[in-house]
mmCIF file of C-alpha atoms and ligand atoms in Angstrom:
data_model
loop_
_atom_site.group_PDB
_atom_site.id
_atom_site.type_symbol
_atom_site.label_atom_id
_atom_site.label_comp_id
_atom_site.label_asym_id
_atom_site.label_seq_id
_atom_site.Cartn_x
_atom_site.Cartn_y
_atom_site.Cartn_z
ATOM 1 C CA MET F 1 73.538 77.400 94.989
ATOM 2 C CA ILE F 2 74.453 80.232 96.363
ATOM 3 C CA ARG F 3 75.533 83.062 94.210
ATOM 4 C CA PRO F 4 76.015 86.692 95.722
ATOM 5 C CA VAL F 5 75.687 88.567 92.305
ATOM 6 C CA ARG F 6 73.187 89.060 89.682
ATOM 7 C CA TYR F 7 72.543 91.470 86.817
ATOM 8 C CA GLU F 8 69.129 91.839 85.844
ATOM 9 C CA GLY F 9 67.258 94.284 83.987
ATOM 10 C CA GLY F 10 70.546 96.776 84.032
ATOM 11 C CA VAL F 11 70.460 96.819 87.852
ATOM 12 C CA VAL F 12 73.369 94.590 89.891
ATOM 13 C CA HIS F 13 71.888 92.885 92.845
ATOM 14 C CA LEU F 14 73.897 92.111 95.685
ATOM 15 C CA LEU F 15 73.346 89.629 98.508
ATOM 16 C CA ASP F 16 74.094 92.116 101.817
ATOM 17 C CA GLN F 17 76.542 90.059 103.487
ATOM 18 C CA ARG F 18 76.786 92.692 106.021
ATOM 19 C CA ARG F 19 73.435 91.387 107.182
ATOM 20 C CA LEU F 20 73.550 87.377 107.018
ATOM 21 C CA PRO F 21 73.088 85.420 109.064
ATOM 22 C CA ALA F 22 69.791 87.183 110.360
ATOM 23 C CA GLU F 23 68.734 88.156 107.094
ATOM 24 C CA GLU F 24 68.899 87.514 103.461
ATOM 25 C CA ARG F 25 68.568 90.520 101.725
ATOM 26 C CA TRP F 26 69.538 91.870 98.507
ATOM 27 C CA GLN F 27 70.566 95.453 97.575
ATOM 28 C CA ALA F 28 69.920 96.918 94.159
ATOM 29 C CA CYS F 29 72.908 98.669 92.420
ATOM 30 C CA ARG F 30 71.814 101.211 89.629
ATOM 31 C CA SER F 31 74.941 103.484 89.144
ATOM 32 C CA VAL F 32 78.433 102.416 89.455
ATOM 33 C CA GLU F 33 78.836 104.673 92.363
ATOM 34 C CA GLU F 34 76.169 102.329 94.243
ATOM 35 C CA VAL F 35 78.490 99.345 93.623
ATOM 36 C CA ALA F 36 81.641 101.072 94.512
ATOM 37 C CA ARG F 37 79.859 101.787 97.899
ATOM 38 C CA ALA F 38 78.881 98.054 98.147
ATOM 39 C CA ILE F 39 82.012 97.168 97.579
ATOM 40 C CA GLU F 40 83.959 99.422 99.793
ATOM 41 C CA THR F 41 81.189 98.510 102.532
ATOM 42 C CA MET F 42 81.803 94.907 102.209
ATOM 43 C CA VAL F 43 77.793 94.193 101.172
ATOM 44 C CA VAL F 44 80.015 92.372 98.953
ATOM 45 C CA ARG F 45 83.112 90.891 99.621
ATOM 46 C CA GLY F 46 85.548 88.250 98.954
ATOM 47 C CA ALA F 47 87.894 88.501 96.009
ATOM 48 C CA PRO F 48 86.531 86.870 93.442
ATOM 49 C CA ALA F 49 83.088 88.256 94.153
ATOM 50 C CA ILE F 50 84.019 91.799 94.075
ATOM 51 C CA GLY F 51 85.568 91.474 90.957
ATOM 52 C CA ILE F 52 82.492 89.787 89.433
ATOM 53 C CA ALA F 53 80.625 92.448 91.047
ATOM 54 C CA ALA F 54 82.915 95.163 89.952
ATOM 55 C CA ALA F 55 82.500 93.980 86.379
ATOM 56 C CA PHE F 56 78.653 93.914 86.197
ATOM 57 C CA GLY F 57 79.534 98.103 87.506
ATOM 58 C CA VAL F 58 81.103 98.606 84.446
ATOM 59 C CA ALA F 59 78.908 96.615 82.191
ATOM 60 C CA LEU F 60 75.727 98.777 83.935
ATOM 61 C CA ALA F 61 77.757 102.285 83.202
ATOM 62 C CA ALA F 62 78.249 101.152 79.344
ATOM 63 C CA ALA F 63 74.388 99.981 79.155
ATOM 64 C CA GLY F 64 73.468 103.485 80.794
ATOM 65 C CA ALA F 65 75.538 105.414 78.539
ATOM 66 C CA ALA F 66 73.858 103.365 75.588
ATOM 67 C CA ARG F 67 70.623 104.523 76.154
ATOM 68 C CA GLY F 68 70.951 107.990 76.067
ATOM 69 C CA ARG F 69 71.687 108.632 79.960
ATOM 70 C CA GLY F 70 75.396 109.494 79.664
ATOM 71 C CA GLY F 71 76.664 109.850 83.094
ATOM 72 C CA GLY F 72 73.341 108.735 84.782
ATOM 73 C CA ALA F 73 75.132 105.731 85.651
ATOM 74 C CA LEU F 74 77.965 107.488 87.743
ATOM 75 C CA GLU F 75 74.969 108.798 90.424
ATOM 76 C CA PRO F 76 72.679 107.491 92.031
ATOM 77 C CA GLY F 77 69.507 108.338 90.565
ATOM 78 C CA GLY F 78 71.415 109.938 87.639
ATOM 79 C CA THR F 79 69.315 112.185 85.046
ATOM 80 C CA PRO F 80 69.344 111.399 81.607
ATOM 81 C CA GLY F 81 71.488 113.293 79.852
ATOM 82 C CA GLU F 82 74.349 113.576 82.340
ATOM 83 C CA GLY F 83 78.319 113.255 81.306
ATOM 84 C CA ALA F 84 79.533 112.729 78.434
ATOM 85 C CA GLY F 85 79.870 109.631 75.671
ATOM 86 C CA LEU F 86 80.301 106.212 76.172
ATOM 87 C CA GLU F 87 84.421 106.304 76.829
ATOM 88 C CA GLU F 88 84.094 108.855 79.401
ATOM 89 C CA VAL F 89 81.448 106.917 81.320
ATOM 90 C CA VAL F 90 83.580 103.639 81.078
ATOM 91 C CA GLU F 91 86.907 105.310 81.788
ATOM 92 C CA THR F 92 85.095 106.907 84.785
ATOM 93 C CA ALA F 93 83.071 103.194 85.984
ATOM 94 C CA LEU F 94 86.522 101.422 85.444
ATOM 95 C CA ARG F 95 88.819 104.094 87.519
ATOM 96 C CA ARG F 96 86.069 104.382 90.668
ATOM 97 C CA LEU F 97 85.786 100.805 90.797
ATOM 98 C CA ALA F 98 89.434 100.444 90.790
ATOM 99 C CA ALA F 99 89.572 102.288 93.635
ATOM 100 C CA THR F 100 87.437 100.440 96.115
ATOM 101 C CA ARG F 101 89.465 97.819 97.823
ATOM 102 C CA PRO F 102 93.340 97.854 96.679
ATOM 103 C CA THR F 103 94.629 94.311 97.662
ATOM 104 C CA ALA F 104 92.054 91.835 95.960
ATOM 105 C CA VAL F 105 94.198 91.517 92.501
ATOM 106 C CA ASN F 106 90.741 89.784 91.269
ATOM 107 C CA LEU F 107 89.120 93.157 91.258
ATOM 108 C CA HIS F 108 91.756 95.077 89.427
ATOM 109 C CA TRP F 109 92.418 91.678 86.920
ATOM 110 C CA ALA F 110 88.151 91.807 86.371
ATOM 111 C CA LEU F 111 88.580 95.425 85.460
ATOM 112 C CA ALA F 112 91.368 94.717 83.173
ATOM 113 C CA ARG F 113 89.437 92.379 81.432
ATOM 114 C CA MET F 114 86.351 94.503 80.796
ATOM 115 C CA GLU F 115 88.838 97.262 79.287
ATOM 116 C CA GLY F 116 90.112 95.410 77.348
ATOM 117 C CA ARG F 117 87.001 93.890 75.947
ATOM 118 C CA TYR F 118 85.657 97.614 75.870
ATOM 119 C CA ARG F 119 88.726 98.567 73.521
ATOM 120 C CA GLN F 120 88.514 95.617 71.296
ATOM 121 C CA MET F 121 84.964 96.385 70.752
ATOM 122 C CA ARG F 122 85.732 100.239 69.793
ATOM 123 C CA SER F 123 88.723 99.588 68.044
ATOM 124 C CA ALA F 124 86.521 97.339 65.912
ATOM 125 C CA GLY F 125 83.955 100.599 65.358
ATOM 126 C CA ALA F 126 81.197 98.954 67.662
ATOM 127 C CA GLY F 127 78.568 101.067 68.533
ATOM 128 C CA PRO F 128 76.831 101.774 72.104
ATOM 129 C CA ASP F 129 74.556 99.578 71.975
ATOM 130 C CA GLN F 130 76.904 96.478 70.770
ATOM 131 C CA VAL F 131 79.438 97.746 73.086
ATOM 132 C CA ALA F 132 77.134 97.420 76.150
ATOM 133 C CA ALA F 133 75.792 93.899 75.219
ATOM 134 C CA ALA F 134 79.500 92.854 74.920
ATOM 135 C CA LEU F 135 80.626 93.914 77.936
ATOM 136 C CA GLU F 136 77.588 92.407 79.634
ATOM 137 C CA ALA F 137 78.543 89.182 77.822
ATOM 138 C CA GLU F 138 82.049 89.420 79.478
ATOM 139 C CA ALA F 139 80.554 89.908 83.055
ATOM 140 C CA ARG F 140 78.893 87.131 82.888
ATOM 141 C CA ALA F 141 81.813 85.330 80.892
ATOM 142 C CA ILE F 142 84.032 86.287 84.342
ATOM 143 C CA GLN F 143 81.309 85.215 86.684
ATOM 144 C CA GLU F 144 80.920 81.655 85.009
ATOM 145 C CA GLU F 145 84.212 81.072 84.842
ATOM 146 C CA ASP F 146 85.037 81.451 88.512
ATOM 147 C CA LEU F 147 82.151 79.120 89.195
ATOM 148 C CA ALA F 148 84.302 76.357 86.923
ATOM 149 C CA MET F 149 87.559 77.803 88.550
ATOM 150 C CA CYS F 150 86.170 76.835 91.805
ATOM 151 C CA LEU F 151 85.052 73.394 91.144
ATOM 152 C CA ARG F 152 87.977 72.417 89.358
ATOM 153 C CA MET F 153 90.237 73.932 92.437
ATOM 154 C CA ALA F 154 87.824 72.136 94.754
ATOM 155 C CA GLU F 155 88.576 68.788 93.333
ATOM 156 C CA HIS F 156 92.440 69.225 92.974
ATOM 157 C CA GLY F 157 92.080 70.528 96.672
ATOM 158 C CA ALA F 158 90.009 67.566 97.890
ATOM 159 C CA ALA F 159 92.417 65.114 96.962
ATOM 160 C CA LEU F 160 95.010 66.370 99.262
ATOM 161 C CA LEU F 161 92.844 65.782 102.351
ATOM 162 C CA PRO F 162 93.348 62.122 104.016
ATOM 163 C CA GLU F 163 90.037 60.010 104.271
ATOM 164 C CA GLY F 164 88.427 61.826 107.820
ATOM 165 C CA ALA F 165 90.074 64.687 107.352
ATOM 166 C CA GLN F 166 89.457 67.445 110.163
ATOM 167 C CA VAL F 167 90.066 71.272 108.380
ATOM 168 C CA LEU F 168 90.944 74.477 110.097
ATOM 169 C CA THR F 169 89.450 77.556 108.157
ATOM 170 C CA HIS F 170 89.823 80.957 108.150
ATOM 171 C CA CYS F 171 87.260 84.043 106.865
ATOM 172 C CA ASN F 172 84.920 82.991 104.460
ATOM 173 C CA THR F 173 85.780 81.519 100.934
ATOM 174 C CA GLY F 174 82.783 79.931 100.113
ATOM 175 C CA ALA F 175 80.350 80.947 97.493
ATOM 176 C CA LEU F 176 79.456 84.464 99.139
ATOM 177 C CA ALA F 177 83.416 85.232 98.351
ATOM 178 C CA THR F 178 83.148 83.986 94.497
ATOM 179 C CA GLY F 179 80.479 83.025 91.316
ATOM 180 C CA GLY F 180 79.880 80.136 93.454
ATOM 181 C CA HIS F 181 80.916 76.812 95.481
ATOM 182 C CA GLY F 182 83.828 78.885 96.994
ATOM 183 C CA THR F 183 88.009 78.081 97.093
ATOM 184 C CA ALA F 184 88.897 76.804 100.440
ATOM 185 C CA LEU F 185 85.476 76.204 101.321
ATOM 186 C CA GLY F 186 84.580 75.161 97.486
ATOM 187 C CA VAL F 187 87.574 72.090 98.523
ATOM 188 C CA ILE F 188 85.795 71.380 102.088
ATOM 189 C CA ARG F 189 82.472 71.085 99.495
ATOM 190 C CA THR F 190 83.619 68.608 97.453
ATOM 191 C CA ALA F 191 85.836 66.812 99.910
ATOM 192 C CA TRP F 192 82.380 66.351 102.086
ATOM 193 C CA ARG F 193 80.381 65.246 99.130
ATOM 194 C CA GLN F 194 83.148 63.075 98.242
ATOM 195 C CA GLY F 195 83.415 61.690 102.081
ATOM 196 C CA ARG F 196 86.558 62.635 102.801
ATOM 197 C CA LEU F 197 85.591 64.776 105.417
ATOM 198 C CA ARG F 198 84.884 64.453 108.913
ATOM 199 C CA HIS F 199 84.345 68.220 110.462
ATOM 200 C CA VAL F 200 85.585 71.617 110.334
ATOM 201 C CA TRP F 201 86.808 74.378 112.418
ATOM 202 C CA VAL F 202 85.734 77.590 111.424
ATOM 203 C CA ASP F 203 87.926 80.682 113.017
ATOM 204 C CA GLU F 204 85.124 83.389 113.868
ATOM 205 C CA THR F 205 87.862 85.844 111.788
ATOM 206 C CA ARG F 206 87.576 89.139 113.898
ATOM 207 C CA PRO F 207 86.995 91.670 113.351
ATOM 208 C CA VAL F 208 84.130 91.361 110.894
ATOM 209 C CA LEU F 209 83.514 88.140 111.763
ATOM 210 C CA GLN F 210 83.055 86.358 107.895
ATOM 211 C CA GLY F 211 83.682 83.328 109.843
ATOM 212 C CA ALA F 212 81.541 83.259 112.523
ATOM 213 C CA ARG F 213 78.296 85.089 110.498
ATOM 214 C CA LEU F 214 79.314 83.722 106.634
ATOM 215 C CA THR F 215 81.046 80.238 107.009
ATOM 216 C CA ALA F 216 78.997 78.982 109.739
ATOM 217 C CA TRP F 217 76.014 79.869 107.554
ATOM 218 C CA GLU F 218 77.159 78.337 104.596
ATOM 219 C CA LEU F 219 77.976 75.071 106.263
ATOM 220 C CA GLN F 220 75.165 74.925 108.133
ATOM 221 C CA LYS F 221 73.000 75.024 105.028
ATOM 222 C CA GLU F 222 74.559 72.209 103.550
ATOM 223 C CA GLY F 223 74.850 70.564 106.449
ATOM 224 C CA ILE F 224 78.298 70.146 106.712
ATOM 225 C CA PRO F 225 79.663 69.622 110.906
ATOM 226 C CA HIS F 226 81.998 72.529 111.921
ATOM 227 C CA THR F 227 82.573 73.726 115.101
ATOM 228 C CA LEU F 228 83.142 77.938 115.566
ATOM 229 C CA ILE F 229 86.418 78.979 117.566
ATOM 230 C CA VAL F 230 87.565 82.123 118.497
ATOM 231 C CA ASP F 231 90.489 83.195 116.291
ATOM 232 C CA GLY F 232 92.782 82.809 119.540
ATOM 233 C CA ALA F 233 91.869 78.984 119.925
ATOM 234 C CA ALA F 234 93.701 77.834 116.448
ATOM 235 C CA ALA F 235 96.526 77.533 118.231
ATOM 236 C CA ALA F 236 94.533 74.923 121.016
ATOM 237 C CA VAL F 237 92.804 73.061 118.559
ATOM 238 C CA MET F 238 96.173 72.201 116.370
ATOM 239 C CA ALA F 239 97.928 71.346 119.481
ATOM 240 C CA ALA F 240 95.375 68.414 120.419
ATOM 241 C CA GLY F 241 95.680 66.895 117.080
ATOM 242 C CA ARG F 242 92.487 67.833 116.125
ATOM 243 C CA VAL F 243 93.535 69.390 112.665
ATOM 244 C CA ASP F 244 94.710 67.580 109.653
ATOM 245 C CA ALA F 245 95.286 70.257 107.325
ATOM 246 C CA VAL F 246 94.501 74.424 107.161
ATOM 247 C CA LEU F 247 92.889 75.588 104.021
ATOM 248 C CA VAL F 248 92.511 79.404 103.181
ATOM 249 C CA GLY F 249 91.663 81.855 100.588
ATOM 250 C CA ALA F 250 93.799 84.468 99.303
ATOM 251 C CA ASP F 251 93.639 88.026 97.689
ATOM 252 C CA ARG F 252 96.654 88.275 95.867
ATOM 253 C CA ILE F 253 99.137 85.998 95.389
ATOM 254 C CA ALA F 254 102.885 87.603 94.065
ATOM 255 C CA ALA F 255 105.270 85.945 91.792
ATOM 256 C CA ASN F 256 107.409 84.118 94.513
ATOM 257 C CA GLY F 257 104.161 82.694 96.287
ATOM 258 C CA ASP F 258 103.936 85.317 99.215
ATOM 259 C CA THR F 259 100.249 85.912 99.799
ATOM 260 C CA ALA F 260 97.839 88.490 100.664
ATOM 261 C CA ASN F 261 94.862 87.090 102.984
ATOM 262 C CA LYS F 262 92.861 87.927 105.461
ATOM 263 C CA ILE F 263 94.393 89.049 108.361
ATOM 264 C CA GLY F 264 95.093 86.311 110.511
ATOM 265 C CA THR F 265 96.017 84.387 107.861
ATOM 266 C CA ARG F 266 99.823 84.291 108.519
ATOM 267 C CA MET F 267 99.773 83.790 112.653
ATOM 268 C CA LEU F 268 97.944 80.626 111.010
ATOM 269 C CA ALA F 269 100.661 79.402 108.803
ATOM 270 C CA VAL F 270 103.140 80.000 111.584
ATOM 271 C CA LEU F 271 100.973 77.933 114.049
ATOM 272 C CA ALA F 272 100.599 74.933 111.337
ATOM 273 C CA ARG F 273 104.284 75.151 110.995
ATOM 274 C CA HIS F 274 105.046 74.586 114.453
ATOM 275 C CA HIS F 275 102.704 71.687 114.477
ATOM 276 C CA GLY F 276 103.518 70.273 111.419
ATOM 277 C CA ILE F 277 100.303 70.620 109.828
ATOM 278 C CA PRO F 278 99.647 71.166 105.860
ATOM 279 C CA PHE F 279 99.070 74.831 105.182
ATOM 280 C CA TYR F 280 97.015 75.111 102.046
ATOM 281 C CA VAL F 281 95.875 78.006 99.705
ATOM 282 C CA VAL F 282 92.963 78.055 97.280
ATOM 283 C CA ALA F 283 93.278 80.736 94.957
ATOM 284 C CA PRO F 284 91.775 80.808 91.039
ATOM 285 C CA TRP F 285 94.648 81.815 88.875
ATOM 286 C CA SER F 286 93.259 85.404 88.519
ATOM 287 C CA THR F 287 94.200 85.588 92.259
ATOM 288 C CA VAL F 288 98.113 85.139 90.870
ATOM 289 C CA ASP F 289 100.038 88.353 90.585
ATOM 290 C CA PRO F 290 103.098 87.752 88.263
ATOM 291 C CA SER F 291 103.828 91.221 88.185
ATOM 292 C CA LEU F 292 104.756 91.556 91.625
ATOM 293 C CA PRO F 293 108.436 90.188 92.707
ATOM 294 C CA SER F 294 107.387 89.354 96.573
ATOM 295 C CA GLY F 295 104.439 90.042 98.451
ATOM 296 C CA ASP F 296 106.624 92.972 100.012
ATOM 297 C CA GLY F 297 104.512 94.690 97.090
ATOM 298 C CA ILE F 298 101.344 93.721 97.886
ATOM 299 C CA PRO F 299 99.266 96.939 99.222
ATOM 300 C CA ILE F 300 97.238 96.095 102.518
ATOM 301 C CA GLU F 301 93.817 97.561 102.784
ATOM 302 C CA GLU F 302 93.303 99.415 106.561
ATOM 303 C CA ARG F 303 89.530 99.743 107.204
ATOM 304 C CA ASN F 304 87.637 101.151 109.625
ATOM 305 C CA PRO F 305 89.098 101.885 113.284
ATOM 306 C CA GLU F 306 85.528 101.078 114.329
ATOM 307 C CA GLU F 307 85.287 97.669 113.028
ATOM 308 C CA VAL F 308 87.364 96.772 116.119
ATOM 309 C CA THR F 309 85.782 99.292 118.684
ATOM 310 C CA GLY F 310 82.958 97.640 118.438
ATOM 311 C CA PHE F 311 80.182 95.558 116.231
ATOM 312 C CA GLY F 312 76.760 96.003 114.908
ATOM 313 C CA GLY F 313 76.359 99.733 116.302
ATOM 314 C CA VAL F 314 77.676 98.444 119.803
ATOM 315 C CA ARG F 315 81.003 100.162 121.005
ATOM 316 C CA TRP F 316 83.153 98.394 123.593
ATOM 317 C CA ALA F 317 86.256 99.846 123.014
ATOM 318 C CA PRO F 318 86.770 103.843 124.974
ATOM 319 C CA ALA F 319 86.054 106.277 122.590
ATOM 320 C CA GLY F 320 89.670 107.720 121.382
ATOM 321 C CA THR F 321 90.996 104.426 121.392
ATOM 322 C CA PRO F 322 94.119 104.396 118.798
ATOM 323 C CA VAL F 323 93.447 101.301 116.566
ATOM 324 C CA PHE F 324 95.284 99.618 114.168
ATOM 325 C CA ASN F 325 92.960 97.450 111.813
ATOM 326 C CA PRO F 326 94.667 95.946 108.857
ATOM 327 C CA ALA F 327 92.182 93.652 106.949
ATOM 328 C CA PHE F 328 94.955 91.742 105.324
ATOM 329 C CA ASP F 329 98.313 90.321 106.039
ATOM 330 C CA VAL F 330 100.889 88.481 104.276
ATOM 331 C CA THR F 331 101.994 84.835 104.648
ATOM 332 C CA PRO F 332 105.438 84.169 103.349
ATOM 333 C CA ALA F 333 105.837 81.314 100.666
ATOM 334 C CA SER F 334 108.462 79.503 102.640
ATOM 335 C CA LEU F 335 105.155 78.780 105.240
ATOM 336 C CA ILE F 336 102.830 77.189 102.009
ATOM 337 C CA THR F 337 102.652 73.655 102.066
ATOM 338 C CA ALA F 338 100.902 74.231 98.501
ATOM 339 C CA ILE F 339 98.973 76.482 96.316
ATOM 340 C CA VAL F 340 95.974 74.797 94.791
ATOM 341 C CA THR F 341 94.282 76.444 91.548
ATOM 342 C CA ASP F 342 92.135 75.756 89.270
ATOM 343 C CA ARG F 343 95.058 74.148 86.962
ATOM 344 C CA GLY F 344 96.733 72.217 89.403
ATOM 345 C CA ILE F 345 98.448 72.448 92.668
ATOM 346 C CA LEU F 346 101.791 74.741 92.835
ATOM 347 C CA ARG F 347 104.483 73.618 94.668
ATOM 348 C CA PRO F 348 107.459 75.302 95.601
ATOM 349 C CA PRO F 349 109.777 76.677 94.387
ATOM 350 C CA TYR F 350 106.469 78.925 93.338
ATOM 351 C CA ILE F 351 108.668 81.293 91.453
ATOM 352 C CA GLU F 352 109.047 78.757 89.118
ATOM 353 C CA ALA F 353 105.796 76.977 89.151
ATOM 354 C CA ILE F 354 104.362 79.889 88.980
ATOM 355 C CA ALA F 355 106.690 81.232 86.202
ATOM 356 C CA ALA F 356 106.329 77.686 84.164
ATOM 357 C CA ARG F 357 102.600 77.864 84.371
ATOM 358 C CA ALA F 358 102.234 81.412 83.160
ATOM 359 C CA ARG F 359 104.650 80.790 80.456
ATOM 360 C CA ARG F 360 102.775 77.661 79.468
ATOM 361 C CA ASP F 361 99.171 79.085 79.817
ATOM 362 C CA GLU F 362 99.379 82.837 78.933
ATOM 363 C CA PRO F 363 102.641 83.571 77.125
ATOM 364 C CA GLY F 364 103.660 87.175 77.230
ATOM 365 C CA ARG F 365 101.271 88.050 80.155
ATOM 366 C CA GLY F 366 104.297 86.275 82.897
ATOM 367 C CA GLU F 367 106.713 88.988 81.437
ATOM 368 C CA ALA F 368 106.177 92.489 81.256
ATOM 369 C CA ALA F 369 102.131 92.608 81.120
ATOM 370 C CA ARG F 370 100.492 95.009 83.157
ATOM 371 C CA TRP F 371 98.771 92.751 86.113
ATOM 372 C CA GLY F 372 97.324 93.657 89.344
ATOM 373 C CA ARG F 373 96.359 97.073 88.464
ATOM 374 C CA SER F 374 93.337 98.543 87.017
ATOM 375 C CA PRO F 375 93.145 101.431 84.776
ATOM 376 C CA GLY F 376 94.027 104.872 86.197
ATOM 377 C CA CYS F 377 95.488 103.241 89.117
HETATM 378 C C1 LIG A 1 87.640 83.458 97.970
HETATM 379 S S1 LIG A 1 88.557 84.948 98.450
HETATM 380 C C2 LIG A 1 87.979 85.323 99.942
HETATM 381 C C3 LIG A 1 88.867 86.034 100.815
HETATM 382 O O1 LIG A 1 88.317 87.931 100.992
HETATM 383 C C4 LIG A 1 88.275 87.867 102.072
HETATM 384 O O2 LIG A 1 88.270 88.561 102.124
HETATM 385 P P1 LIG A 1 87.068 90.426 102.299
HETATM 386 O O3 LIG A 1 86.231 89.287 103.394
HETATM 387 O O4 LIG A 1 87.696 91.094 103.488
HETATM 388 O O5 LIG A 1 86.791 90.057 100.742
HETATM 389 C C5 LIG A 1 89.183 86.806 102.834
HETATM 390 O O6 LIG A 1 90.532 87.343 102.516
HETATM 391 C C6 LIG A 1 89.298 85.953 102.003
HETATM 392 O O7 LIG A 1 90.152 84.721 102.336
#
C-alpha cells in the first residue's frame, strides 16, 4: 500500500509528490522547518496527509527537545542546546506548522490533537522523554486512524455506485493524500475490488496536475481502467452520458455542508447538477469543521502565480502576466448529493445531519469547542 509519510528514527520521511510520476524519491525532514516547508511546497499534500505530516513534525520537535537539543528541531541542522525547553519547542512547532496551509482543516485538527496530548502529558507531570514518546504515539495513531477511516468511507461510498459505474474524479484523493487507501479515490479502489466499477474519468486538475500526475499514477499501479481528460472536458463526458457519479474529496466542510476542495470542484458540482448526475463529497469526519456556520468563513489559500504561468521550469505566459491562483473553491451544500464520511453517509439538510452526528459522537465539540484553528493562529 502507498503511504506518503513515514517516521523513523526521529526523521519524517515524505514521498516527494512533486516528482511523481517520473520518480519515487523520499525527502528526509530532520527539523520542524523542513517539515513545514515540505507542506508549503507540496512535497506532501492532501488534507489528511498534511495533518499526518504536521503531527509527526510536532513529534520530531519534542524528540529533539528531549534529547537536549532544545530548539535544534526548529531549524535544519540545528545545533544542540539551541532554544529553550520543551514548552517553547512544542509551542513554536505548533505555530509554525499551523501557518503552512490555511484551508485544510485536517492540518489544524491534527495539530490541536497533538497540542491536547502534549498538555495532558505535561499536566500529569510527564518528563521530556515521556512527552516525546506520547507525541510520537499520538502521531502514529492519527496516521493509522486515518487509514481506518478511509477504509470505512470507501465501503459506505462504494455502495452508492451502480453496477458497472463510470465515475469522474478531481485532483488526487488517494493514498498519497491520506494515511493510505484514499477518500474519493478510496471509494473508487473499493468499488473496483468489489466489481462495481467500470471506468474512471480523471480530471488533470490544473494548475498542479494532481490528477494527471498522482491519480493516474495510483490508478495505473492498481490496474483500474481510467482516462485522463483536461478539466474543460468534464462537461463533454457528462453530456455524453458517460458519467454515473462525480466523486471528490474535501479540505474543509462547514457546519451547513458547504465544502472547500481543489479549485474546479464547484464547476463540477454545477455541471453535475445540470446533467442530473449525483455529486458526492468523500471525507473523514476530521474534515468537518462544526465551528464554521457556512463556507463563507473557509480561508482559501492563494498560491504562487508561477504555478499558473508555467510548469516544471517552463513558462508559457508572458512575463508579468497578472494571475489569480486560488488553490480551492467552495461548493455550496445545495449542489452536494451526499457527504460520505467514515461515520456514515450524510444527506441534506446537512446542518442538522452534521450537528446530530457531532452531538452523538463527540458531545461538546459541536457547540463552542475550538475547531478548525490550531494553536496560535
Ligand atoms: C483527501 S483530501 C485531498 C484534497 O487535497 C487536495 O488539495 P492539495 O493537493 O492542494 O493538498 C485536494 O483539495 C483534494 O481534494
